[in-house]
Structures are given as C-alpha cells and as structure tokens.
Amino acid sequence: MTIDQNQQSQQSSRSTLLPLAATLLTATVALYITLVAFSNITDFGTNQAFVQHVLAMDTTFKDEDLMWRAIESRALQDAAYVAIIAWETVAAIVLIFATYLWVRRDHHRARRISTIGLLMLMLLFGAGFIGIGGEWFVMWQSGDWNGLDAATRVFTLSGVVLLVVHLPAEGRASASGTGAAGTAER
C-alpha cells in the first residue's frame, strides 16, 4: 500500500466512523433522556418529592441568610416539576429526531438538531440543577436530596457528545472555512 493509499484509507475510515460515533452517542443520550422523562411521567411522585425538598430547602443547613430563597408553595413546586418534565420530553424528541437524521446520513441537519437537544440538556442540568438547584437552593447542603452528582454526569455526557458531533470530518468545512475536499458538507 502506498502512502497516498494509506492516507486515503485513514481518511475514509475517519469520515465513516465519526458520523457513526455521533449517531450512536446522540442515540445514547436520546435513550437516556427519554427514559428519564418517561419515568418522571409514569412515576410522578418520586422525583416530585425531590423537587419539593430542593425548592423548600428543608434539608439544608437552614441558614437564616439563605432561607428566604425557599419556595414552599406546592403549586409553584409542582409547576417547576412539570416544566422540568416538559423540557426533558422536548429534549428527548429533539434528540430522537437528530438520531433519525444521523441514520439517514443528513449530517448537516443532524449536527444542528443534535446541538439543540444537547444544549437543552446542558441548560437543564447545568444551569437548572447545578446552578439554580445546587447554588441558589443550596442543594449541596442536603444529604438526602442532593442531585448534583447525577446532574454533573448528564451535563458532562451531553458536553462530550456535543464535542464529538462537532469534530471536523473529511470533506466538511473546518473552522478556517476549508475542508480536506475544500467543500462544506451539505
């Protein structure tokens, strides 16, 4: 095998494997968030209690300087929980659709839709659970109702998949505007 043939073989392998990796990783996250949303819908009470305790801040150190942040209204707690489930459900649908687009080899649209779904999860678990739940409602102080580890896992997984989805592939435009083939993938 000549050097040119070897390079072509490596490029062909990478251009085939990268979309496969993006497909499988997007599908994995889609499956995960679909199961999370399904569980929250079919077993509403389990995580409803979690959201209620986090928002009420009733298992934190109860520092007087922070307790004014607590939300004790059941209606507001339930509204927050329903909003979380709705967000998870929409993210699941978006990622399922993105997976479908990856399978169809519509890589440009799949990348765009995957990005939307993955960013939805990063916002929910990063800004929502880690930022607002963890810091504003000091969830980190609770031994019983602390979801920071789980939120960090989902945030990290979504971030890694987002990076893979945006890795440059042969024949696709790079950050400088030119790809190996000099054209952007459509």
XYZ file of N, CA, C and O in Angstrom:
744
model
N 0.860 -1.175 0.000
C 0.000 0.000 0.000
C 0.900 1.230 0.000
O 1.814 1.339 0.809
N 0.631 2.161 -0.893
C 1.423 3.376 -0.963
C 0.992 4.337 0.136
O -0.050 4.164 0.778
N 1.787 5.384 0.327
C 1.480 6.386 1.355
C 0.145 7.061 1.051
O -0.670 7.262 1.934
N -0.090 7.390 -0.234
C -1.356 8.030 -0.616
C -2.551 7.121 -0.344
O -3.585 7.567 0.148
N -2.403 5.829 -0.659
C -3.491 4.884 -0.404
C -3.744 4.741 1.094
O -4.891 4.643 1.521
N -2.680 4.728 1.872
C -2.806 4.623 3.329
C -3.526 5.845 3.896
O -4.414 5.716 4.741
N -3.151 7.038 3.423
C -3.810 8.259 3.890
C -5.285 8.276 3.482
O -6.147 8.661 4.263
N -5.565 7.843 2.253
C -6.953 7.789 1.802
C -7.760 6.805 2.634
O -8.912 7.062 2.968
N -7.165 5.677 2.953
C -7.840 4.676 3.779
C -8.147 5.224 5.165
O -9.235 5.029 5.701
N -7.173 5.932 5.761
C -7.392 6.523 7.093
C -8.468 7.604 7.037
O -9.308 7.692 7.921
N -8.444 8.427 5.983
C -9.449 9.479 5.842
C -10.830 8.879 5.645
O -11.806 9.347 6.218
N -10.916 7.838 4.833
C -12.195 7.170 4.602
C -12.729 6.559 5.886
O -13.916 6.668 6.201
N -11.850 5.934 6.652
C -12.247 5.330 7.918
C -12.761 6.385 8.886
O -13.787 6.210 9.527
N -12.046 7.513 8.979
C -12.455 8.582 9.890
C -13.768 9.211 9.442
O -14.641 9.490 10.252
N -13.928 9.397 8.128
C -15.151 10.029 7.636
C -16.362 9.103 7.797
O -17.490 9.563 7.801
N -16.118 7.799 7.929
C -17.195 6.847 8.173
C -17.456 6.675 9.665
O -18.602 6.631 10.095
N -16.404 6.599 10.443
C -16.547 6.313 11.875
C -17.040 7.514 12.685
O -17.763 7.333 13.655
N -16.662 8.709 12.292
C -17.088 9.885 13.052
C -18.604 10.072 13.020
O -19.217 10.241 14.079
N -19.247 10.003 11.867
C -20.713 10.076 11.873
C -21.357 8.903 12.623
O -22.389 9.074 13.272
N -20.738 7.732 12.553
C -21.251 6.585 13.301
C -21.174 6.862 14.800
O -22.134 6.606 15.541
N -20.049 7.403 15.236
C -19.901 7.751 16.653
C -20.929 8.800 17.062
O -21.574 8.680 18.114
N -21.113 9.816 16.238
C -22.099 10.864 16.536
C -23.501 10.276 16.592
O -24.304 10.639 17.474
N -23.795 9.354 15.689
C -25.110 8.704 15.666
C -25.346 7.921 16.950
O -26.375 8.085 17.616
N -24.391 7.078 17.298
C -24.558 6.217 18.473
C -24.576 7.017 19.778
O -25.360 6.715 20.683
N -23.736 8.032 19.865
C -23.718 8.848 21.086
C -24.988 9.695 21.216
O -25.542 9.824 22.311
N -25.451 10.252 20.103
C -26.709 11.008 20.135
C -27.857 10.075 20.523
O -28.709 10.435 21.345
N -27.855 8.878 19.969
C -28.893 7.896 20.295
C -28.835 7.503 21.776
O -29.880 7.326 22.415
N -27.642 7.397 22.318
C -27.488 7.049 23.738
C -28.096 8.119 24.633
O -28.846 7.817 25.564
N -27.787 9.369 24.338
C -28.341 10.467 25.140
C -29.850 10.566 24.923
O -30.604 10.817 25.870
N -30.298 10.341 23.695
C -31.741 10.355 23.412
C -32.457 9.272 24.215
O -33.511 9.531 24.815
N -31.879 8.078 24.234
C -32.465 6.986 25.020
C -32.500 7.345 26.499
O -33.529 7.177 27.162
N -31.397 7.860 27.001
C -31.319 8.216 28.419
C -32.406 9.226 28.807
O -33.167 9.000 29.747
N -32.479 10.342 28.070
C -33.425 11.385 28.473
C -34.859 10.959 28.211
O -35.783 11.375 28.916
N -35.080 10.081 27.233
C -36.414 9.530 27.004
C -36.847 8.702 28.209
O -37.986 8.821 28.686
N -35.948 7.873 28.709
C -36.266 7.057 29.890
C -36.472 7.918 31.134
O -37.341 7.633 31.952
N -35.682 8.981 31.268
C -35.854 9.897 32.400
C -37.234 10.551 32.337
O -37.971 10.567 33.330
N -37.575 11.092 31.174
C -38.882 11.748 31.022
C -40.014 10.746 31.236
O -40.987 11.039 31.949
N -39.895 9.557 30.657
C -40.909 8.515 30.813
C -41.085 8.151 32.292
O -42.208 8.044 32.790
N -39.983 7.981 33.000
C -40.055 7.650 34.427
C -40.700 8.775 35.227
O -41.490 8.519 36.134
N -40.352 10.010 34.902
C -40.943 11.139 35.628
C -42.435 11.271 35.363
O -43.188 11.707 36.233
N -42.866 10.879 34.170
C -44.290 10.935 33.846
C -45.042 9.784 34.496
O -46.108 9.977 35.096
N -44.491 8.568 34.392
C -45.203 7.387 34.896
C -45.037 7.175 36.402
O -45.852 6.495 37.004
N -43.990 7.737 36.988
C -43.777 7.666 38.441
C -43.596 9.094 38.945
O -42.547 9.461 39.460
N -44.631 9.882 38.752
C -44.592 11.325 39.001
C -44.132 11.662 40.423
O -43.359 12.579 40.629
N -44.579 10.891 41.392
C -44.341 11.240 42.790
C -42.913 11.140 43.268
O -42.493 11.901 44.154
N -42.128 10.223 42.707
C -40.770 10.023 43.212
C -39.918 11.274 43.080
O -39.375 11.777 44.055
N -39.784 11.779 41.855
C -38.961 12.972 41.668
C -39.704 14.262 42.018
O -39.077 15.295 42.199
N -41.017 14.180 42.137
C -41.770 15.336 42.624
C -41.311 15.656 44.046
O -41.088 16.821 44.384
N -41.133 14.621 44.859
C -40.643 14.821 46.229
C -39.256 15.458 46.205
O -38.946 16.343 47.015
N -38.409 15.018 45.281
C -37.065 15.580 45.147
C -37.143 17.089 44.884
O -36.501 17.884 45.565
N -37.939 17.460 43.889
C -38.067 18.876 43.531
C -38.654 19.669 44.698
O -38.184 20.769 45.017
N -39.647 19.115 45.363
C -40.256 19.812 46.506
C -39.237 20.075 47.608
O -39.161 21.183 48.141
N -38.444 19.073 47.951
C -37.455 19.248 49.034
C -36.348 20.215 48.645
O -35.907 21.018 49.474
N -35.898 20.154 47.398
C -34.853 21.081 46.964
C -35.370 22.515 47.014
O -34.710 23.402 47.563
N -36.568 22.742 46.457
C -37.105 24.104 46.428
C -37.469 24.607 47.818
O -37.307 25.793 48.116
N -37.941 23.730 48.683
C -38.297 24.127 50.051
C -37.062 24.319 50.922
O -37.133 24.945 51.985
N -35.935 23.775 50.494
C -34.674 23.874 51.233
C -34.802 23.332 52.652
O -34.119 23.781 53.571
N -35.684 22.347 52.841
C -35.979 21.856 54.187
C -34.969 20.842 54.723
O -35.058 20.441 55.880
N -34.013 20.428 53.890
C -32.980 19.507 54.382
C -31.584 20.133 54.262
O -30.587 19.429 54.252
N -31.544 21.466 54.161
C -30.264 22.173 54.121
C -29.891 22.593 55.544
O -30.566 22.229 56.499
N -28.818 23.371 55.660
C -28.361 23.821 56.976
C -29.305 24.859 57.588
O -29.138 25.255 58.728
N -30.277 25.320 56.809
C -31.285 26.305 57.218
C -30.676 27.612 57.739
O -31.115 28.180 58.724
N -29.671 28.057 57.029
C -29.018 29.329 57.331
C -30.024 30.457 57.114
O -30.609 30.579 56.035
N -30.220 31.283 58.117
C -31.210 32.373 58.032
C -30.935 33.314 56.865
O -31.868 33.909 56.317
N -29.680 33.461 56.495
C -29.331 34.360 55.398
C -29.723 33.790 54.034
O -29.738 34.518 53.042
N -30.023 32.489 53.971
C -30.362 31.854 52.702
C -31.808 31.380 52.608
O -32.333 31.223 51.512
N -32.445 31.154 53.731
C -33.773 30.527 53.724
C -34.858 31.370 53.053
O -35.888 30.842 52.666
N -34.620 32.644 52.866
C -35.600 33.470 52.162
C -35.775 33.019 50.719
O -36.770 33.322 50.083
N -34.810 32.252 50.219
C -34.882 31.755 48.845
C -35.855 30.587 48.688
O -36.258 30.264 47.578
N -36.196 29.937 49.766
C -37.030 28.727 49.715
C -38.387 29.012 49.079
O -38.989 30.066 49.300
N -38.839 28.049 48.293
C -40.180 28.104 47.699
C -40.982 27.002 48.364
O -40.739 25.817 48.145
N -41.947 27.388 49.173
C -42.725 26.417 49.931
C -44.100 26.147 49.334
O -44.793 25.235 49.759
N -44.472 26.923 48.347
C -45.764 26.748 47.695
C -45.766 25.459 46.878
O -44.959 25.288 45.956
N -46.694 24.543 47.206
C -46.807 23.278 46.461
C -47.132 23.541 44.990
O -46.641 22.842 44.110
N -47.942 24.543 44.743
C -48.319 24.854 43.356
C -47.086 25.276 42.546
O -46.902 24.825 41.402
N -46.244 26.114 43.115
C -45.032 26.543 42.414
C -44.039 25.384 42.277
O -43.384 25.238 41.234
N -43.938 24.555 43.306
C -43.060 23.385 43.238
C -43.517 22.435 42.137
O -42.698 21.943 41.349
N -44.826 22.192 42.091
C -45.363 21.295 41.062
C -45.217 21.898 39.665
O -44.920 21.177 38.705
N -45.408 23.208 39.547
C -45.238 23.878 38.254
C -43.788 23.742 37.779
O -43.541 23.483 36.592
N -42.841 23.887 38.701
C -41.420 23.732 38.347
C -41.153 22.301 37.882
O -40.445 22.081 36.886
N -41.728 21.331 38.575
C -41.516 19.928 38.221
C -42.126 19.600 36.859
O -41.492 18.928 36.026
N -43.321 20.094 36.595
C -43.965 19.867 35.297
C -43.141 20.531 34.186
O -42.963 19.957 33.100
N -42.596 21.713 34.461
C -41.747 22.388 33.470
C -40.487 21.571 33.181
O -40.061 21.459 32.024
N -39.909 20.980 34.205
C -38.727 20.126 34.027
C -39.081 18.927 33.145
O -38.347 18.594 32.203
N -40.206 18.281 33.446
C -40.622 17.110 32.660
C -40.902 17.512 31.216
O -40.505 16.791 30.281
N -41.547 18.639 31.010
C -41.835 19.102 29.643
C -40.528 19.361 28.892
O -40.378 18.959 27.729
N -39.570 19.998 29.546
C -38.261 20.297 28.938
C -37.539 18.996 28.576
O -36.990 18.865 27.482
N -37.549 18.026 29.498
C -36.926 16.719 29.235
C -37.590 16.024 28.054
O -36.904 15.433 27.210
N -38.908 16.099 27.993
C -39.656 15.440 26.922
C -39.337 16.064 25.573
O -39.106 15.343 24.585
N -39.312 17.382 25.517
C -38.978 18.055 24.258
C -37.537 17.729 23.862
O -37.261 17.437 22.688
N -36.614 17.741 24.816
C -35.219 17.394 24.514
C -35.125 15.968 23.985
O -34.369 15.691 23.033
N -35.887 15.054 24.570
C -35.892 13.657 24.093
C -36.373 13.584 22.656
O -35.761 12.902 21.817
N -37.456 14.285 22.350
C -37.998 14.274 20.982
C -36.984 14.863 19.997
O -36.759 14.315 18.912
N -36.354 15.952 20.386
C -35.352 16.589 19.525
C -34.188 15.628 19.262
O -33.735 15.472 18.125
N -33.710 14.951 20.307
C -32.572 14.040 20.143
C -32.953 12.766 19.386
O -32.129 12.213 18.650
N -34.170 12.314 19.545
C -34.633 11.169 18.742
C -34.665 11.567 17.266
O -34.214 10.809 16.397
N -35.168 12.754 16.995
C -35.191 13.239 15.610
C -33.770 13.400 15.073
O -33.481 13.040 13.928
N -32.867 13.922 15.893
C -31.471 14.069 15.478
C -30.861 12.705 15.151
O -30.135 12.561 14.156
N -31.154 11.713 15.974
C -30.661 10.358 15.711
C -31.181 9.853 14.371
O -30.435 9.271 13.571
N -32.448 10.081 14.115
C -33.054 9.707 12.828
C -32.301 10.371 11.676
O -32.000 9.723 10.661
N -31.978 11.652 11.832
C -31.246 12.366 10.780
C -29.836 11.809 10.602
O -29.345 11.710 9.472
N -29.183 11.437 11.699
C -27.857 10.811 11.584
C -27.961 9.498 10.812
O -27.131 9.210 9.950
N -28.965 8.705 11.139
C -29.151 7.421 10.457
C -29.404 7.641 8.968
O -28.908 6.889 8.125
N -30.145 8.664 8.626
C -30.426 8.997 7.216
C -29.228 9.626 6.524
O -29.273 9.901 5.329
N -28.180 9.886 7.275
C -26.940 10.500 6.763
C -27.141 11.939 6.304
O -26.445 12.433 5.435
N -28.096 12.598 6.936
C -28.302 14.030 6.718
C -27.478 14.739 7.794
O -28.009 15.302 8.749
N -26.154 14.666 7.641
C -25.241 15.075 8.703
C -25.346 16.549 9.078
O -25.227 16.886 10.256
N -25.562 17.396 8.110
C -25.658 18.835 8.406
C -26.849 19.124 9.334
O -26.686 19.769 10.375
N -28.008 18.625 8.974
C -29.197 18.832 9.823
C -29.078 18.062 11.128
O -29.490 18.558 12.187
N -28.528 16.859 11.071
C -28.365 16.053 12.294
C -27.475 16.781 13.297
O -27.774 16.804 14.497
N -26.419 17.377 12.810
C -25.498 18.123 13.678
C -26.223 19.304 14.333
O -26.091 19.556 15.520
N -26.993 20.007 13.523
C -27.727 21.176 14.032
C -28.770 20.776 15.073
O -28.862 21.371 16.149
N -29.551 19.747 14.779
C -30.617 19.316 15.692
C -30.018 18.670 16.944
O -30.501 18.889 18.051
N -28.946 17.903 16.776
C -28.255 17.326 17.935
C -27.776 18.434 18.860
O -27.908 18.332 20.086
N -27.226 19.474 18.276
C -26.729 20.603 19.068
C -27.851 21.215 19.893
O -27.672 21.493 21.086
N -28.998 21.397 19.295
C -30.139 21.977 20.018
C -30.525 21.076 21.192
O -30.668 21.535 22.323
N -30.700 19.779 20.937
C -31.094 18.854 22.004
C -30.057 18.747 23.109
O -30.392 18.746 24.297
N -28.793 18.672 22.729
C -27.731 18.556 23.729
C -27.616 19.841 24.559
O -27.418 19.780 25.781
N -27.754 20.983 23.903
C -27.724 22.243 24.657
C -28.932 22.363 25.591
O -28.823 22.929 26.688
N -30.071 21.831 25.169
C -31.237 21.824 26.069
C -30.912 21.059 27.349
O -31.257 21.501 28.452
N -30.247 19.914 27.202
C -29.888 19.130 28.384
C -28.826 19.838 29.213
O -28.879 19.817 30.456
N -27.864 20.457 28.548
C -26.820 21.165 29.292
C -27.401 22.356 30.055
O -26.974 22.641 31.175
N -28.389 23.009 29.473
C -29.061 24.101 30.185
C -29.846 23.575 31.385
O -29.775 24.137 32.480
N -30.597 22.501 31.174
C -31.400 21.944 32.265
C -30.521 21.460 33.406
O -30.740 21.820 34.566
N -29.531 20.633 33.074
C -28.726 20.035 34.131
C -27.615 20.953 34.624
O -27.230 20.877 35.791
N -27.098 21.819 33.749
C -26.055 22.750 34.156
C -26.620 23.972 34.866
O -26.369 24.203 36.047
N -27.416 24.742 34.138
C -27.994 25.955 34.724
C -29.077 25.614 35.742
O -29.113 26.185 36.839
N -29.954 24.647 35.375
C -31.079 24.319 36.250
C -30.685 23.594 37.521
O -30.891 24.097 38.626
N -30.102 22.407 37.369
C -29.814 21.591 38.547
C -28.525 21.994 39.261
O -28.507 22.122 40.488
N -27.438 22.176 38.507
C -26.168 22.516 39.155
C -26.182 23.959 39.633
O -25.850 24.241 40.791
N -26.574 24.891 38.744
C -26.556 26.307 39.105
C -27.665 26.699 40.069
O -27.410 27.058 41.223
N -28.908 26.584 39.604
C -30.033 27.047 40.422
C -30.284 26.111 41.602
O -30.340 26.546 42.748
N -30.423 24.814 41.324
C -30.669 23.869 42.421
C -29.497 23.765 43.379
O -29.665 23.808 44.599
N -28.299 23.622 42.816
C -27.121 23.407 43.643
C -26.687 24.626 44.423
O -26.317 24.526 45.597
N -26.736 25.786 43.795
C -26.229 27.001 44.455
C -27.335 27.901 45.012
O -27.273 28.316 46.159
N -28.335 28.211 44.198
C -29.385 29.103 44.686
C -30.185 28.444 45.805
O -30.442 29.068 46.832
N -30.564 27.196 45.610
C -31.324 26.480 46.633
C -30.424 25.589 47.490
O -30.910 24.727 48.215
N -29.134 25.809 47.428
C -28.080 25.126 48.202
C -28.319 23.616 48.371
O -28.158 23.059 49.450
N -28.653 22.974 47.265
C -28.880 21.537 47.264
C -27.647 20.793 47.770
O -27.768 19.718 48.366
N -26.462 21.354 47.580
C -25.230 20.700 48.014
C -25.201 20.480 49.522
O -24.484 19.605 50.010
N -26.008 21.215 50.263
C -26.048 21.054 51.719
C -26.895 19.864 52.169
O -26.806 19.458 53.326
N -27.690 19.321 51.289
C -28.603 18.240 51.667
C -27.942 16.877 51.493
O -27.427 16.551 50.422
N -28.016 16.080 52.534
C -27.531 14.711 52.452
C -28.532 13.795 51.780
O -28.172 12.765 51.221
N -29.810 14.159 51.854
C -30.874 13.306 51.328
C -31.326 13.674 49.921
O -31.699 12.799 49.139
N -31.339 14.954 49.569
C -31.909 15.415 48.310
C -30.865 16.202 47.511
O -31.067 17.349 47.156
N -29.752 15.547 47.235
C -28.661 16.180 46.516
C -28.471 15.475 45.179
O -27.992 14.350 45.129
N -28.841 16.143 44.110
C -28.737 15.548 42.784
C -27.578 16.086 41.971
O -27.562 15.943 40.748
N -26.602 16.693 42.629
C -25.506 17.315 41.898
C -24.644 16.312 41.138
O -24.223 16.585 40.014
N -24.379 15.157 41.722
C -23.564 14.158 41.019
C -24.258 13.681 39.744
O -23.642 13.600 38.681
N -25.539 13.376 39.844
C -26.287 12.924 38.669
C -26.355 14.032 37.618
O -26.175 13.773 36.425
N -26.592 15.269 38.050
C -26.671 16.391 37.110
C -25.321 16.607 36.417
O -25.278 16.866 35.207
N -24.249 16.469 37.167
C -22.918 16.643 36.589
C -22.621 15.560 35.561
O -22.032 15.826 34.513
N -23.060 14.328 35.836
C -22.868 13.236 34.862
C -23.594 13.537 33.552
O -23.033 13.379 32.465
N -24.841 13.980 33.635
C -25.620 14.267 32.415
C -25.020 15.465 31.680
O -24.893 15.452 30.455
N -24.633 16.491 32.427
C -24.023 17.668 31.828
C -22.734 17.288 31.097
O -22.517 17.691 29.948
N -21.907 16.472 31.733
C -20.639 16.047 31.141
C -20.867 15.162 29.920
O -20.241 15.360 28.870
N -21.756 14.190 30.034
C -22.068 13.319 28.901
C -22.560 14.137 27.715
O -22.095 13.956 26.581
N -23.478 15.046 27.963
C -24.016 15.882 26.882
C -22.914 16.730 26.251
O -22.872 16.888 25.023
N -22.018 17.251 27.074
C -20.912 18.059 26.562
C -19.954 17.259 25.702
O -19.505 17.719 24.640
N -19.634 16.043 26.138
C -18.742 15.181 25.362
C -19.389 14.838 24.012
O -18.739 14.902 22.963
N -20.665 14.499 24.034
C -21.359 14.169 22.785
C -21.410 15.397 21.877
O -21.192 15.287 20.665
N -21.633 16.565 22.441
C -21.644 17.795 21.646
C -20.293 18.005 20.962
O -20.233 18.385 19.782
N -19.219 17.731 21.681
C -17.885 17.857 21.076
C -17.691 16.864 19.935
O -17.172 17.219 18.873
N -18.107 15.631 20.131
C -17.970 14.617 19.079
C -18.795 15.012 17.856
O -18.331 14.894 16.724
N -19.998 15.489 18.094
C -20.878 15.899 16.994
C -20.220 16.994 16.151
O -20.427 17.067 14.943
N -19.392 17.825 16.786
C -18.789 18.947 16.072
C -17.331 18.728 15.678
O -16.684 19.666 15.209
N -16.823 17.509 15.829
C -15.479 17.232 15.342
C -15.461 17.360 13.825
O -16.414 16.954 13.156
N -14.377 17.905 13.287
C -14.327 18.030 11.820
C -14.157 16.662 11.166
O -13.396 15.836 11.631
N -14.913 16.462 10.130
C -14.825 15.223 9.351
C -14.278 15.566 7.981
O -14.398 16.700 7.512
N -13.683 14.591 7.329
C -13.162 14.816 5.983
C -14.295 15.266 5.070
O -15.406 14.764 5.166
N -13.992 16.210 4.188
C -14.990 16.676 3.248
C -15.922 17.709 3.830
O -16.795 18.206 3.169
N -15.735 18.039 5.104
C -16.564 19.029 5.781
C -15.719 20.257 6.032
O -14.535 20.141 6.334
N -16.301 21.410 5.978
C -15.544 22.639 6.195
C -14.977 22.663 7.595
O -15.636 22.314 8.553
N -13.741 23.090 7.706
C -13.115 23.237 9.020
C -13.401 24.628 9.544
O -14.058 25.431 8.902
N -12.853 24.942 10.701
C -13.078 26.249 11.312
C -12.561 27.370 10.419
O -13.083 28.474 10.430
N -11.525 27.095 9.630
C -10.981 28.124 8.747
C -11.786 28.287 7.467
O -11.522 29.159 6.668
N -12.768 27.378 7.262
C -13.631 27.502 6.095
C -13.281 26.555 4.969
O -13.962 26.515 3.968
N -12.188 25.799 5.115
C -11.849 24.838 4.072
C -11.682 23.476 4.678
O -11.096 23.302 5.738
N -12.237 22.481 4.030
C -12.083 21.107 4.478
C -11.073 20.401 3.596
O -10.471 20.998 2.711
N -10.887 19.105 3.849
C -9.929 18.329 3.072
C -10.296 18.356 1.587
O -9.442 18.396 0.723
N -11.569 18.319 1.324
C -12.012 18.327 -0.069
C -12.299 19.751 -0.538
O -12.641 19.961 -1.692
N -12.186 20.710 0.377
C -12.392 22.101 0.022
C -13.847 22.517 -0.077
O -14.139 23.618 -0.504
N -14.764 21.616 0.322
C -16.180 21.960 0.258
C -16.844 21.633 1.573
O -16.386 20.783 2.319
N -17.903 22.314 1.841
C -18.662 22.063 3.077
C -19.628 20.911 2.833
O -20.142 20.746 1.737
N -19.855 20.148 3.888
C -20.829 19.050 3.819
C -22.233 19.638 3.790
O -22.541 20.550 4.508
N -23.086 19.113 2.977
C -24.468 19.589 2.888
C -25.410 18.565 3.418
O -25.347 17.437 3.271
